[in-house]
């Protein structure tokens, strides 16, 4: 049976995603040489552990109509504490905290990759852009600059609307 245009397009998109994933994996060894853990230690990044002090125990359980129980009550502000008195309020606070976690982790990963790309750009510039490998060096420099430019872009993820007030 003959494939429809939509099936061909779906397969092409899957191939593109697979190729992009393979290129990203290859970068983990060629461009991103320093361990991510070393980056965290050197830059004194705290990560997002403090966010989970807000969530506390059983933050994922919405089967009972109880509020949020933070591990450290000083980490949560008073407005969030009063809003999270039942399971719906708790779910909204959890969503807000998890959005902060995603934003923090994404920023950390982006900063790490940007610093590694900058280090590779400096290496290419130090190696010299003249000589028999000058074209390859220039191509590598342009590729690294494009990667750095892509990291400066913001990505938009769409989520279902959770605010009902009109």
mmCIF file of C-alpha atoms in Angstrom:
data_model
loop_
_atom_site.group_PDB
_atom_site.id
_atom_site.type_symbol
_atom_site.label_atom_id
_atom_site.label_comp_id
_atom_site.label_asym_id
_atom_site.label_seq_id
_atom_site.Cartn_x
_atom_site.Cartn_y
_atom_site.Cartn_z
ATOM 1 C CA UNK A 1 0.000 0.000 0.000
ATOM 2 C CA UNK A 2 1.240 3.449 -0.871
ATOM 3 C CA UNK A 3 2.219 5.865 1.904
ATOM 4 C CA UNK A 4 0.457 9.164 2.306
ATOM 5 C CA UNK A 5 2.288 12.488 2.313
ATOM 6 C CA UNK A 6 1.677 12.769 6.065
ATOM 7 C CA UNK A 7 3.382 9.423 6.661
ATOM 8 C CA UNK A 8 6.409 10.454 4.601
ATOM 9 C CA UNK A 9 6.573 13.748 6.496
ATOM 10 C CA UNK A 10 6.245 11.969 9.870
ATOM 11 C CA UNK A 11 9.129 9.662 8.941
ATOM 12 C CA UNK A 12 11.237 12.621 7.780
ATOM 13 C CA UNK A 13 10.643 14.447 11.066
ATOM 14 C CA UNK A 14 11.618 11.323 12.998
ATOM 15 C CA UNK A 15 14.827 11.025 10.950
ATOM 16 C CA UNK A 16 15.617 14.701 11.650
ATOM 17 C CA UNK A 17 15.064 14.208 15.399
ATOM 18 C CA UNK A 18 17.280 11.106 15.389
ATOM 19 C CA UNK A 19 20.034 12.946 13.476
ATOM 20 C CA UNK A 20 19.824 15.906 15.862
ATOM 21 C CA UNK A 21 20.084 13.570 18.844
ATOM 22 C CA UNK A 22 23.119 11.841 17.315
ATOM 23 C CA UNK A 23 24.805 15.231 16.670
ATOM 24 C CA UNK A 24 24.101 16.292 20.261
ATOM 25 C CA UNK A 25 25.596 13.047 21.614
ATOM 26 C CA UNK A 26 28.698 13.537 19.465
ATOM 27 C CA UNK A 27 29.158 17.016 20.961
ATOM 28 C CA UNK A 28 29.357 15.492 24.441
ATOM 29 C CA UNK A 29 32.806 14.158 23.616
ATOM 30 C CA UNK A 30 34.144 16.625 21.060
ATOM 31 C CA UNK A 31 33.097 20.018 22.453
ATOM 32 C CA UNK A 32 31.917 19.457 26.019
ATOM 33 C CA UNK A 33 35.078 17.954 27.496
ATOM 34 C CA UNK A 34 34.837 19.064 31.122
ATOM 35 C CA UNK A 35 32.466 17.120 33.349
ATOM 36 C CA UNK A 36 29.228 18.889 34.214
ATOM 37 C CA UNK A 37 29.862 18.052 37.872
ATOM 38 C CA UNK A 38 33.202 19.892 37.749
ATOM 39 C CA UNK A 39 31.395 22.942 36.344
ATOM 40 C CA UNK A 40 29.000 22.854 39.304
ATOM 41 C CA UNK A 41 31.857 22.604 41.803
ATOM 42 C CA UNK A 42 33.992 25.344 40.229
ATOM 43 C CA UNK A 43 31.158 27.840 39.837
ATOM 44 C CA UNK A 44 29.714 27.125 43.309
ATOM 45 C CA UNK A 45 26.300 26.456 41.862
ATOM 46 C CA UNK A 46 23.730 25.311 44.366
ATOM 47 C CA UNK A 47 21.507 23.617 41.845
ATOM 48 C CA UNK A 48 17.868 23.363 42.729
ATOM 49 C CA UNK A 49 17.986 21.475 46.008
ATOM 50 C CA UNK A 50 16.419 24.389 47.868
ATOM 51 C CA UNK A 51 13.306 24.046 45.707
ATOM 52 C CA UNK A 52 12.653 20.625 47.161
ATOM 53 C CA UNK A 53 12.791 22.026 50.689
ATOM 54 C CA UNK A 54 9.630 23.888 49.707
ATOM 55 C CA UNK A 55 7.904 20.798 48.332
ATOM 56 C CA UNK A 56 8.516 18.665 51.384
ATOM 57 C CA UNK A 57 7.168 15.199 51.897
ATOM 58 C CA UNK A 58 4.513 13.636 49.675
ATOM 59 C CA UNK A 59 4.409 16.610 47.330
ATOM 60 C CA UNK A 60 3.333 14.291 44.501
ATOM 61 C CA UNK A 61 0.328 12.843 46.371
ATOM 62 C CA UNK A 62 -2.913 14.666 45.604
ATOM 63 C CA UNK A 63 -5.231 11.827 46.639
ATOM 64 C CA UNK A 64 -6.052 13.548 49.941
ATOM 65 C CA UNK A 65 -7.221 17.123 50.332
ATOM 66 C CA UNK A 66 -4.319 18.264 52.478
ATOM 67 C CA UNK A 67 -1.966 21.154 51.932
ATOM 68 C CA UNK A 68 1.729 21.348 51.327
ATOM 69 C CA UNK A 69 4.125 20.288 54.102
ATOM 70 C CA UNK A 70 7.505 21.915 53.377
ATOM 71 C CA UNK A 71 10.633 20.371 54.858
ATOM 72 C CA UNK A 72 11.842 23.860 55.728
ATOM 73 C CA UNK A 73 8.940 26.283 56.363
ATOM 74 C CA UNK A 74 11.292 29.266 56.055
ATOM 75 C CA UNK A 75 11.889 28.446 52.356
ATOM 76 C CA UNK A 76 8.258 28.985 51.316
ATOM 77 C CA UNK A 77 6.794 32.460 51.356
ATOM 78 C CA UNK A 78 3.640 33.190 53.319
ATOM 79 C CA UNK A 79 1.404 33.695 50.265
ATOM 80 C CA UNK A 80 2.288 30.280 48.821
ATOM 81 C CA UNK A 81 1.806 28.635 52.198
ATOM 82 C CA UNK A 82 -1.695 30.092 52.590
ATOM 83 C CA UNK A 83 -2.596 29.294 48.964
ATOM 84 C CA UNK A 84 -1.549 25.650 49.337
ATOM 85 C CA UNK A 85 -4.040 24.749 52.081
ATOM 86 C CA UNK A 86 -5.775 22.057 49.979
ATOM 87 C CA UNK A 87 -4.812 19.638 47.209
ATOM 88 C CA UNK A 88 -5.518 22.127 44.381
ATOM 89 C CA UNK A 89 -3.431 24.859 45.984
ATOM 90 C CA UNK A 90 -0.731 22.309 46.680
ATOM 91 C CA UNK A 91 -0.754 21.234 43.017
ATOM 92 C CA UNK A 92 -0.423 24.853 41.874
ATOM 93 C CA UNK A 93 2.523 25.487 44.198
ATOM 94 C CA UNK A 94 4.164 22.234 43.062
ATOM 95 C CA UNK A 95 3.722 23.283 39.422
ATOM 96 C CA UNK A 96 5.271 26.664 40.147
ATOM 97 C CA UNK A 97 8.247 25.127 41.963
ATOM 98 C CA UNK A 98 8.829 22.540 39.243
ATOM 99 C CA UNK A 99 8.763 25.295 36.607
ATOM 100 C CA UNK A 100 11.475 27.059 38.624
ATOM 101 C CA UNK A 101 13.461 23.800 38.791
ATOM 102 C CA UNK A 102 13.250 23.349 35.019
ATOM 103 C CA UNK A 103 14.282 26.969 34.438
ATOM 104 C CA UNK A 104 17.227 26.708 36.853
ATOM 105 C CA UNK A 105 18.497 23.440 35.427
ATOM 106 C CA UNK A 106 18.119 24.652 31.839
ATOM 107 C CA UNK A 107 20.074 27.811 32.690
ATOM 108 C CA UNK A 108 22.833 25.753 34.351
ATOM 109 C CA UNK A 109 23.136 23.427 31.354
ATOM 110 C CA UNK A 110 23.155 26.366 28.952
ATOM 111 C CA UNK A 111 25.847 28.184 30.964
ATOM 112 C CA UNK A 112 27.970 25.020 31.034
ATOM 113 C CA UNK A 113 27.679 24.469 27.290
ATOM 114 C CA UNK A 114 28.359 28.136 26.569
ATOM 115 C CA UNK A 115 31.537 28.075 28.683
ATOM 116 C CA UNK A 116 32.757 24.914 26.964
ATOM 117 C CA UNK A 117 32.027 26.370 23.513
ATOM 118 C CA UNK A 118 33.922 29.530 24.471
ATOM 119 C CA UNK A 119 36.885 27.365 25.546
ATOM 120 C CA UNK A 120 36.856 25.541 22.181
ATOM 121 C CA UNK A 121 36.655 28.882 20.323
ATOM 122 C CA UNK A 122 39.705 30.108 22.237
ATOM 123 C CA UNK A 123 41.545 26.876 21.392
ATOM 124 C CA UNK A 124 40.810 27.304 17.679
ATOM 125 C CA UNK A 125 41.943 30.941 17.766
ATOM 126 C CA UNK A 126 45.161 30.030 19.614
ATOM 127 C CA UNK A 127 45.952 27.252 17.168
ATOM 128 C CA UNK A 128 46.058 29.866 14.447
ATOM 129 C CA UNK A 129 43.831 30.461 11.495
ATOM 130 C CA UNK A 130 46.650 30.279 8.957
ATOM 131 C CA UNK A 131 48.502 27.362 7.486
ATOM 132 C CA UNK A 132 47.419 24.143 5.807
ATOM 133 C CA UNK A 133 44.423 23.576 8.120
ATOM 134 C CA UNK A 134 43.151 27.146 7.986
ATOM 135 C CA UNK A 135 39.929 26.273 6.117
ATOM 136 C CA UNK A 136 39.061 23.505 8.593
ATOM 137 C CA UNK A 137 39.837 25.843 11.504
ATOM 138 C CA UNK A 138 37.622 28.571 10.053
ATOM 139 C CA UNK A 139 34.808 26.070 9.471
ATOM 140 C CA UNK A 140 35.135 24.816 13.058
ATOM 141 C CA UNK A 141 35.138 28.402 14.342
ATOM 142 C CA UNK A 142 31.960 29.204 12.427
ATOM 143 C CA UNK A 143 30.286 26.007 13.660
ATOM 144 C CA UNK A 144 31.159 26.860 17.277
ATOM 145 C CA UNK A 145 29.910 30.434 16.886
ATOM 146 C CA UNK A 146 26.615 29.147 15.475
ATOM 147 C CA UNK A 147 26.277 26.782 18.443
ATOM 148 C CA UNK A 148 26.920 29.693 20.830
ATOM 149 C CA UNK A 149 24.332 31.774 18.992
ATOM 150 C CA UNK A 150 21.764 28.950 19.292
ATOM 151 C CA UNK A 151 22.329 28.788 23.054
ATOM 152 C CA UNK A 152 21.427 32.469 23.335
ATOM 153 C CA UNK A 153 17.936 31.800 21.974
ATOM 154 C CA UNK A 154 14.953 31.266 24.245
ATOM 155 C CA UNK A 155 12.817 28.168 23.792
ATOM 156 C CA UNK A 156 9.117 28.321 24.364
ATOM 157 C CA UNK A 157 7.264 25.310 25.710
ATOM 158 C CA UNK A 158 3.519 25.394 25.732
ATOM 159 C CA UNK A 159 1.640 24.190 28.782
ATOM 160 C CA UNK A 160 -2.087 23.935 29.350
ATOM 161 C CA UNK A 161 -3.623 26.997 30.956
ATOM 162 C CA UNK A 162 -4.036 26.607 34.714
ATOM 163 C CA UNK A 163 -5.377 30.058 35.614
ATOM 164 C CA UNK A 164 -9.179 30.163 35.494
ATOM 165 C CA UNK A 165 -9.777 33.720 36.723
ATOM 166 C CA UNK A 166 -11.166 35.914 33.995
#
